[in-house]
PDB file of C-alpha atoms in Angstrom:
ATOM      1  CA  GLY L  35    -128.512-170.517 -55.395  1.00  0.00           C
ATOM      2  CA  ALA L  36    -124.817-169.507 -56.143  1.00  0.00           C
ATOM      3  CA  GLY L  37    -122.358-170.327 -53.371  1.00  0.00           C
ATOM      4  CA  VAL L  38    -118.864-168.516 -52.654  1.00  0.00           C
ATOM      5  CA  SER L  39    -116.823-168.418 -56.050  1.00  0.00           C
ATOM      6  CA  GLN L  40    -112.850-167.869 -55.775  1.00  0.00           C
ATOM      7  CA  SER L  41    -110.781-167.358 -58.683  1.00  0.00           C
ATOM      8  CA  PRO L  42    -108.452-168.477 -59.923  1.00  0.00           C
ATOM      9  CA  SER L  43    -108.741-171.986 -58.692  1.00  0.00           C
ATOM     10  CA  ASN L  44    -105.006-172.538 -58.922  1.00  0.00           C
ATOM     11  CA  LYS L  45    -102.127-170.079 -59.194  1.00  0.00           C
ATOM     12  CA  VAL L  46     -98.323-170.629 -59.963  1.00  0.00           C
ATOM     13  CA  THR L  47     -95.868-168.027 -59.642  1.00  0.00           C
ATOM     14  CA  GLU L  48     -92.309-167.327 -59.345  1.00  0.00           C
ATOM     15  CA  LYS L  49     -91.109-165.812 -55.732  1.00  0.00           C
ATOM     16  CA  GLY L  50     -90.845-162.090 -55.482  1.00  0.00           C
ATOM     17  CA  LYS L  51     -93.914-161.629 -57.821  1.00  0.00           C
ATOM     18  CA  ASP L  52     -97.125-160.204 -56.424  1.00  0.00           C
ATOM     19  CA  VAL L  53    -100.400-162.301 -56.547  1.00  0.00           C
ATOM     20  CA  GLU L  54    -104.162-161.167 -56.253  1.00  0.00           C
ATOM     21  CA  LEU L  55    -106.827-163.471 -55.283  1.00  0.00           C
ATOM     22  CA  ARG L  56    -110.514-162.757 -55.702  1.00  0.00           C
ATOM     23  CA  CYS L  57    -113.424-163.552 -53.531  1.00  0.00           C
ATOM     24  CA  ASP L  58    -117.705-163.559 -54.627  1.00  0.00           C
ATOM     25  CA  PRO L  59    -119.403-163.835 -51.530  1.00  0.00           C
ATOM     26  CA  ILE L  60    -122.979-165.156 -51.668  1.00  0.00           C
ATOM     27  CA  SER L  61    -125.160-162.225 -52.439  1.00  0.00           C
ATOM     28  CA  GLY L  62    -126.544-160.244 -49.050  1.00  0.00           C
ATOM     29  CA  HIS L  63    -124.138-161.880 -46.977  1.00  0.00           C
ATOM     30  CA  THR L  64    -122.382-159.154 -44.741  1.00  0.00           C
ATOM     31  CA  ALA L  65    -119.155-161.035 -43.229  1.00  0.00           C
ATOM     32  CA  LEU L  66    -116.359-162.161 -45.289  1.00  0.00           C
ATOM     33  CA  TYR L  67    -113.401-164.208 -43.944  1.00  0.00           C
ATOM     34  CA  TRP L  68    -110.147-164.963 -45.380  1.00  0.00           C
ATOM     35  CA  TYR L  69    -107.823-167.960 -44.141  1.00  0.00           C
ATOM     36  CA  ARG L  70    -104.971-169.928 -45.081  1.00  0.00           C
ATOM     37  CA  GLN L  71    -104.455-173.340 -45.247  1.00  0.00           C
ATOM     38  CA  SER L  72    -101.272-175.575 -45.411  1.00  0.00           C
ATOM     39  CA  LEU L  73    -101.345-179.060 -46.419  1.00  0.00           C
ATOM     40  CA  GLY L  74    -102.904-181.166 -44.026  1.00  0.00           C
ATOM     41  CA  GLN L  75    -103.467-178.506 -41.598  1.00  0.00           C
ATOM     42  CA  GLY L  76    -106.032-176.662 -40.015  1.00  0.00           C
ATOM     43  CA  LEU L  77    -107.055-172.870 -41.017  1.00  0.00           C
ATOM     44  CA  GLU L  78    -105.075-169.912 -40.180  1.00  0.00           C
ATOM     45  CA  PHE L  79    -107.560-166.863 -39.784  1.00  0.00           C
ATOM     46  CA  LEU L  80    -106.383-163.799 -41.641  1.00  0.00           C
ATOM     47  CA  ILE L  81    -108.802-160.919 -41.883  1.00  0.00           C
ATOM     48  CA  TYR L  82    -112.644-160.209 -41.289  1.00  0.00           C
ATOM     49  CA  PHE L  83    -114.785-157.999 -42.945  1.00  0.00           C
ATOM     50  CA  GLN L  84    -118.310-157.072 -41.538  1.00  0.00           C
ATOM     51  CA  GLY L  85    -120.247-154.559 -43.649  1.00  0.00           C
ATOM     52  CA  ASN L  86    -118.902-151.120 -43.196  1.00  0.00           C
ATOM     53  CA  SER L  87    -116.890-151.588 -40.131  1.00  0.00           C
ATOM     54  CA  ALA L  88    -112.870-151.403 -40.333  1.00  0.00           C
ATOM     55  CA  PRO L  89    -111.701-154.755 -41.207  1.00  0.00           C
ATOM     56  CA  ASP L  90    -110.216-156.869 -38.449  1.00  0.00           C
ATOM     57  CA  LYS L  91    -106.621-157.610 -39.847  1.00  0.00           C
ATOM     58  CA  SER L  92    -105.485-159.004 -36.888  1.00  0.00           C
ATOM     59  CA  GLY L  93    -104.314-162.228 -38.776  1.00  0.00           C
ATOM     60  CA  LEU L  94    -102.505-160.995 -41.594  1.00  0.00           C
ATOM     61  CA  PRO L  95     -98.715-162.674 -41.334  1.00  0.00           C
ATOM     62  CA  SER L  96     -96.738-159.536 -42.506  1.00  0.00           C
ATOM     63  CA  ASP L  97     -97.261-155.991 -44.212  1.00  0.00           C
ATOM     64  CA  ARG L  98     -96.857-157.887 -47.409  1.00  0.00           C
ATOM     65  CA  PHE L  99    -100.543-158.790 -46.956  1.00  0.00           C
ATOM     66  CA  SER L 100    -103.677-156.808 -47.608  1.00  0.00           C
ATOM     67  CA  ALA L 101    -107.370-157.061 -48.610  1.00  0.00           C
ATOM     68  CA  GLU L 102    -110.171-155.031 -49.816  1.00  0.00           C
ATOM     69  CA  ARG L 103    -113.794-155.326 -49.895  1.00  0.00           C
ATOM     70  CA  THR L 104    -115.361-152.895 -52.316  1.00  0.00           C
ATOM     71  CA  GLY L 105    -119.000-152.423 -52.162  1.00  0.00           C
ATOM     72  CA  GLY L 106    -119.361-154.657 -49.726  1.00  0.00           C
ATOM     73  CA  SER L 107    -119.023-157.450 -51.843  1.00  0.00           C
ATOM     74  CA  VAL L 108    -116.236-158.450 -53.727  1.00  0.00           C
ATOM     75  CA  SER L 109    -112.916-158.947 -51.724  1.00  0.00           C
ATOM     76  CA  THR L 110    -109.464-159.377 -53.135  1.00  0.00           C
ATOM     77  CA  LEU L 111    -106.420-160.432 -51.129  1.00  0.00           C
ATOM     78  CA  THR L 112    -102.824-159.122 -52.126  1.00  0.00           C
ATOM     79  CA  ILE L 113     -99.779-160.810 -51.709  1.00  0.00           C
ATOM     80  CA  GLN L 114     -96.915-158.477 -52.300  1.00  0.00           C
ATOM     81  CA  ARG L 115     -93.450-159.720 -53.367  1.00  0.00           C
ATOM     82  CA  THR L 116     -94.302-163.508 -52.489  1.00  0.00           C
ATOM     83  CA  GLN L 117     -91.956-165.838 -50.793  1.00  0.00           C
ATOM     84  CA  GLN L 118     -92.213-169.854 -50.710  1.00  0.00           C
ATOM     85  CA  GLU L 119     -94.069-170.183 -47.501  1.00  0.00           C
ATOM     86  CA  ASP L 120     -97.105-168.235 -48.832  1.00  0.00           C
ATOM     87  CA  SER L 121     -97.920-171.677 -50.732  1.00  0.00           C
ATOM     88  CA  ALA L 122    -101.117-172.640 -49.363  1.00  0.00           C
ATOM     89  CA  VAL L 123    -104.522-172.831 -49.984  1.00  0.00           C
ATOM     90  CA  TYR L 124    -106.402-169.324 -49.818  1.00  0.00           C
ATOM     91  CA  LEU L 125    -109.954-170.029 -48.563  1.00  0.00           C
ATOM     92  CA  CYS L 126    -112.749-167.336 -48.382  1.00  0.00           C
ATOM     93  CA  ALA L 127    -115.880-167.615 -46.689  1.00  0.00           C
ATOM     94  CA  SER L 128    -118.988-165.798 -46.063  1.00  0.00           C
ATOM     95  CA  SER L 129    -121.951-165.373 -43.816  1.00  0.00           C
ATOM     96  CA  LEU L 130    -125.197-163.697 -43.179  1.00  0.00           C
ATOM     97  CA  GLU L 131    -123.890-161.866 -40.079  1.00  0.00           C
ATOM     98  CA  ALA L 132    -121.536-162.089 -37.379  1.00  0.00           C
ATOM     99  CA  ARG L 133    -121.122-165.326 -35.989  1.00  0.00           C
ATOM    100  CA  GLN L 134    -123.423-167.407 -38.110  1.00  0.00           C
ATOM    101  CA  PRO L 135    -122.482-170.283 -40.333  1.00  0.00           C
ATOM    102  CA  GLN L 136    -119.961-169.648 -42.644  1.00  0.00           C
ATOM    103  CA  HIS L 137    -120.152-170.924 -46.650  1.00  0.00           C
ATOM    104  CA  PHE L 138    -116.602-171.434 -47.976  1.00  0.00           C
ATOM    105  CA  GLY L 139    -115.205-171.126 -51.153  1.00  0.00           C
ATOM    106  CA  ASP L 140    -113.284-174.167 -52.552  1.00  0.00           C
ATOM    107  CA  GLY L 141    -110.345-171.874 -52.163  1.00  0.00           C
ATOM    108  CA  THR L 142    -107.143-170.709 -54.241  1.00  0.00           C
ATOM    109  CA  ARG L 143    -104.286-173.070 -54.537  1.00  0.00           C
ATOM    110  CA  LEU L 144    -101.019-170.885 -54.301  1.00  0.00           C
ATOM    111  CA  SER L 145     -97.809-172.147 -55.280  1.00  0.00           C
ATOM    112  CA  ILE L 146     -95.188-170.089 -55.005  1.00  0.00           C
ATOM    113  CA  LEU L 147     -91.800-171.404 -56.986  1.00  0.00           C
TER     114      LEU L 147
ATOM    115  CA  SER Y 190    -103.041-175.484 -26.992  1.00  0.00           C
ATOM    116  CA  GLN Y 191    -104.570-173.730 -29.075  1.00  0.00           C
ATOM    117  CA  GLN Y 192    -108.732-171.920 -29.002  1.00  0.00           C
ATOM    118  CA  GLY Y 193    -110.593-175.086 -30.560  1.00  0.00           C
ATOM    119  CA  GLU Y 194    -108.493-177.959 -30.657  1.00  0.00           C
ATOM    120  CA  GLU Y 195    -109.589-181.459 -32.099  1.00  0.00           C
ATOM    121  CA  ASP Y 196    -109.015-184.805 -30.906  1.00  0.00           C
ATOM    122  CA  PRO Y 197    -107.755-187.288 -32.245  1.00  0.00           C
ATOM    123  CA  GLN Y 198    -105.664-186.150 -34.879  1.00  0.00           C
ATOM    124  CA  ALA Y 199    -106.779-189.199 -37.185  1.00  0.00           C
ATOM    125  CA  LEU Y 200    -109.336-192.123 -36.898  1.00  0.00           C
ATOM    126  CA  SER Y 201    -110.301-195.085 -38.531  1.00  0.00           C
ATOM    127  CA  ILE Y 202    -113.482-196.907 -38.460  1.00  0.00           C
ATOM    128  CA  GLN Y 203    -115.446-199.448 -40.636  1.00  0.00           C
ATOM    129  CA  GLU Y 204    -118.393-198.420 -42.148  1.00  0.00           C
ATOM    130  CA  GLY Y 205    -121.452-198.847 -39.896  1.00  0.00           C
ATOM    131  CA  GLU Y 206    -119.583-197.995 -36.675  1.00  0.00           C
ATOM    132  CA  ASN Y 207    -120.277-194.857 -34.856  1.00  0.00           C
ATOM    133  CA  ALA Y 208    -117.233-191.983 -34.683  1.00  0.00           C
ATOM    134  CA  THR Y 209    -116.616-189.444 -31.858  1.00  0.00           C
ATOM    135  CA  MET Y 210    -114.601-186.688 -32.286  1.00  0.00           C
ATOM    136  CA  ASN Y 211    -113.464-184.157 -29.555  1.00  0.00           C
ATOM    137  CA  CYS Y 212    -113.183-180.250 -29.202  1.00  0.00           C
ATOM    138  CA  SER Y 213    -111.830-178.397 -26.401  1.00  0.00           C
ATOM    139  CA  TYR Y 214    -111.421-174.773 -25.940  1.00  0.00           C
ATOM    140  CA  LYS Y 215    -109.992-172.297 -23.702  1.00  0.00           C
ATOM    141  CA  THR Y 216    -112.055-168.905 -23.430  1.00  0.00           C
ATOM    142  CA  SER Y 217    -115.976-168.267 -23.200  1.00  0.00           C
ATOM    143  CA  ILE Y 218    -117.889-168.372 -26.458  1.00  0.00           C
ATOM    144  CA  ASN Y 219    -121.230-167.332 -27.555  1.00  0.00           C
ATOM    145  CA  ASN Y 220    -121.521-170.328 -29.742  1.00  0.00           C
ATOM    146  CA  LEU Y 221    -119.366-173.272 -31.371  1.00  0.00           C
ATOM    147  CA  GLN Y 222    -119.706-174.842 -34.864  1.00  0.00           C
ATOM    148  CA  TRP Y 223    -118.501-177.917 -36.698  1.00  0.00           C
ATOM    149  CA  TYR Y 224    -117.560-178.413 -40.419  1.00  0.00           C
ATOM    150  CA  ARG Y 225    -116.196-181.302 -42.905  1.00  0.00           C
ATOM    151  CA  GLN Y 226    -113.868-180.678 -45.372  1.00  0.00           C
ATOM    152  CA  ASN Y 227    -113.359-183.042 -48.086  1.00  0.00           C
ATOM    153  CA  SER Y 228    -110.049-183.451 -49.775  1.00  0.00           C
ATOM    154  CA  GLY Y 229    -109.400-180.126 -52.001  1.00  0.00           C
ATOM    155  CA  ARG Y 230    -112.516-178.708 -51.238  1.00  0.00           C
ATOM    156  CA  GLY Y 231    -113.936-175.880 -48.927  1.00  0.00           C
ATOM    157  CA  LEU Y 232    -115.379-176.613 -45.562  1.00  0.00           C
ATOM    158  CA  VAL Y 233    -118.774-176.861 -45.093  1.00  0.00           C
ATOM    159  CA  HIS Y 234    -120.896-176.053 -42.066  1.00  0.00           C
ATOM    160  CA  LEU Y 235    -122.619-179.063 -40.213  1.00  0.00           C
ATOM    161  CA  ILE Y 236    -123.936-177.605 -36.863  1.00  0.00           C
ATOM    162  CA  LEU Y 237    -123.831-174.853 -34.963  1.00  0.00           C
ATOM    163  CA  ILE Y 238    -124.649-175.112 -31.079  1.00  0.00           C
ATOM    164  CA  ARG Y 239    -125.311-172.125 -28.733  1.00  0.00           C
ATOM    165  CA  SER Y 240    -123.494-171.721 -25.380  1.00  0.00           C
ATOM    166  CA  ASN Y 241    -126.566-172.102 -23.683  1.00  0.00           C
ATOM    167  CA  GLU Y 242    -127.459-175.777 -25.450  1.00  0.00           C
ATOM    168  CA  ARG Y 243    -125.915-178.950 -24.597  1.00  0.00           C
ATOM    169  CA  GLU Y 244    -127.037-181.391 -27.287  1.00  0.00           C
ATOM    170  CA  LYS Y 245    -127.753-180.803 -30.790  1.00  0.00           C
ATOM    171  CA  HIS Y 246    -129.198-183.471 -33.443  1.00  0.00           C
ATOM    172  CA  SER Y 247    -128.889-183.256 -37.249  1.00  0.00           C
ATOM    173  CA  GLY Y 248    -129.544-186.591 -39.200  1.00  0.00           C
ATOM    174  CA  ARG Y 249    -126.745-189.129 -38.014  1.00  0.00           C
ATOM    175  CA  LEU Y 250    -124.591-185.931 -35.923  1.00  0.00           C
ATOM    176  CA  ARG Y 251    -124.929-185.653 -32.558  1.00  0.00           C
ATOM    177  CA  VAL Y 252    -123.083-182.557 -30.930  1.00  0.00           C
ATOM    178  CA  THR Y 253    -122.905-182.233 -27.030  1.00  0.00           C
ATOM    179  CA  LEU Y 254    -121.434-178.909 -25.651  1.00  0.00           C
ATOM    180  CA  ASP Y 255    -120.253-178.918 -21.936  1.00  0.00           C
ATOM    181  CA  THR Y 256    -119.498-174.829 -20.982  1.00  0.00           C
ATOM    182  CA  SER Y 257    -117.902-176.297 -17.862  1.00  0.00           C
ATOM    183  CA  LYS Y 258    -115.197-178.232 -19.130  1.00  0.00           C
ATOM    184  CA  LYS Y 259    -114.777-176.285 -22.171  1.00  0.00           C
ATOM    185  CA  SER Y 260    -115.371-179.186 -24.775  1.00  0.00           C
ATOM    186  CA  SER Y 261    -117.594-180.317 -27.238  1.00  0.00           C
ATOM    187  CA  SER Y 262    -118.084-183.934 -29.036  1.00  0.00           C
ATOM    188  CA  LEU Y 263    -119.388-184.754 -32.488  1.00  0.00           C
ATOM    189  CA  LEU Y 264    -120.765-188.046 -32.734  1.00  0.00           C
ATOM    190  CA  ILE Y 265    -121.235-189.483 -36.492  1.00  0.00           C
ATOM    191  CA  THR Y 266    -123.448-192.915 -35.936  1.00  0.00           C
ATOM    192  CA  ALA Y 267    -123.458-195.282 -38.900  1.00  0.00           C
ATOM    193  CA  SER Y 268    -120.648-194.126 -40.639  1.00  0.00           C
ATOM    194  CA  ARG Y 269    -120.510-194.380 -44.253  1.00  0.00           C
ATOM    195  CA  ALA Y 270    -117.329-194.625 -46.647  1.00  0.00           C
ATOM    196  CA  ALA Y 271    -119.100-190.629 -47.734  1.00  0.00           C
ATOM    197  CA  ASP Y 272    -118.347-189.572 -44.416  1.00  0.00           C
ATOM    198  CA  THR Y 273    -114.275-189.966 -44.948  1.00  0.00           C
ATOM    199  CA  ALA Y 274    -113.490-186.299 -44.715  1.00  0.00           C
ATOM    200  CA  SER Y 275    -111.680-184.039 -42.146  1.00  0.00           C
ATOM    201  CA  TYR Y 276    -113.978-182.580 -39.382  1.00  0.00           C
ATOM    202  CA  PHE Y 277    -113.046-179.114 -37.654  1.00  0.00           C
ATOM    203  CA  CYS Y 278    -114.515-177.117 -34.770  1.00  0.00           C
ATOM    204  CA  ALA Y 279    -114.587-173.278 -34.672  1.00  0.00           C
ATOM    205  CA  THR Y 280    -115.096-171.168 -31.984  1.00  0.00           C
ATOM    206  CA  ASP Y 281    -115.594-167.544 -31.734  1.00  0.00           C
ATOM    207  CA  ALA Y 282    -113.690-166.733 -28.395  1.00  0.00           C
ATOM    208  CA  GLY Y 283    -116.347-164.157 -27.764  1.00  0.00           C
ATOM    209  CA  GLY Y 284    -115.535-162.324 -30.673  1.00  0.00           C
ATOM    210  CA  GLN Y 285    -116.744-162.055 -34.258  1.00  0.00           C
ATOM    211  CA  ASN Y 286    -114.148-163.841 -36.144  1.00  0.00           C
ATOM    212  CA  PHE Y 287    -113.981-167.965 -35.781  1.00  0.00           C
ATOM    213  CA  VAL Y 288    -110.699-169.753 -34.655  1.00  0.00           C
ATOM    214  CA  PHE Y 289    -110.739-173.407 -36.434  1.00  0.00           C
ATOM    215  CA  GLY Y 290    -108.808-176.389 -34.510  1.00  0.00           C
ATOM    216  CA  PRO Y 291    -106.296-178.407 -36.400  1.00  0.00           C
ATOM    217  CA  GLY Y 292    -109.056-180.646 -37.219  1.00  0.00           C
ATOM    218  CA  THR Y 293    -109.901-184.752 -37.001  1.00  0.00           C
ATOM    219  CA  ARG Y 294    -108.872-186.740 -40.024  1.00  0.00           C
ATOM    220  CA  LEU Y 295    -111.730-189.374 -40.135  1.00  0.00           C
ATOM    221  CA  SER Y 296    -111.158-192.402 -42.505  1.00  0.00           C
ATOM    222  CA  VAL Y 297    -114.398-194.952 -42.909  1.00  0.00           C
ATOM    223  CA  LEU Y 298    -113.623-198.204 -44.672  1.00  0.00           C
ATOM    224  CA  PRO Y 299    -115.708-200.155 -46.766  1.00  0.00           C
TER     225      PRO Y 299
END
């Protein structure tokens, strides 16, 4: 079946612009995660959605970052007034329930010029 | 060190040899998971081991968990060039989200 889909796969934008990244999780998965990965590094947790509960936003690095998950399915991660240090691969993952194996998309590679 | 930290950072072996990677963590966990990441791709789940389990196998993969030492190991037997990837452990630290370590970069030389 379909896996986790992320779009766009690549995004190049100028410093100061806003960007929106999209994640389509696996149908029926209640948990959805966003991570950031810099080149050759591990994953940095950003935000976690579980069902109808309030999201865990503890990993968002600044108030320029926000995310929402509409209808318990598609999620968008928005970065406002982008900075060069925001350049990274943004990965989305979903799982059937909390603490279960996560299924990852291939990420969005974001480059801020 | 962070919750979920792998060592070594990089490992290079010949095809056919075994590869062992270790993961240490700091706080109590419900389960620990290992993932693989090929270059330019997302992570792929390999094995989940619960806190009350000591060892799990999946094909050529063997994972052990020692909760008294807060450590886990991933053994890949009879390695192949296709096993070349980065390997990450992830721990839930008792919560519902996960913390990933910085990973071990494995190179299997033909």
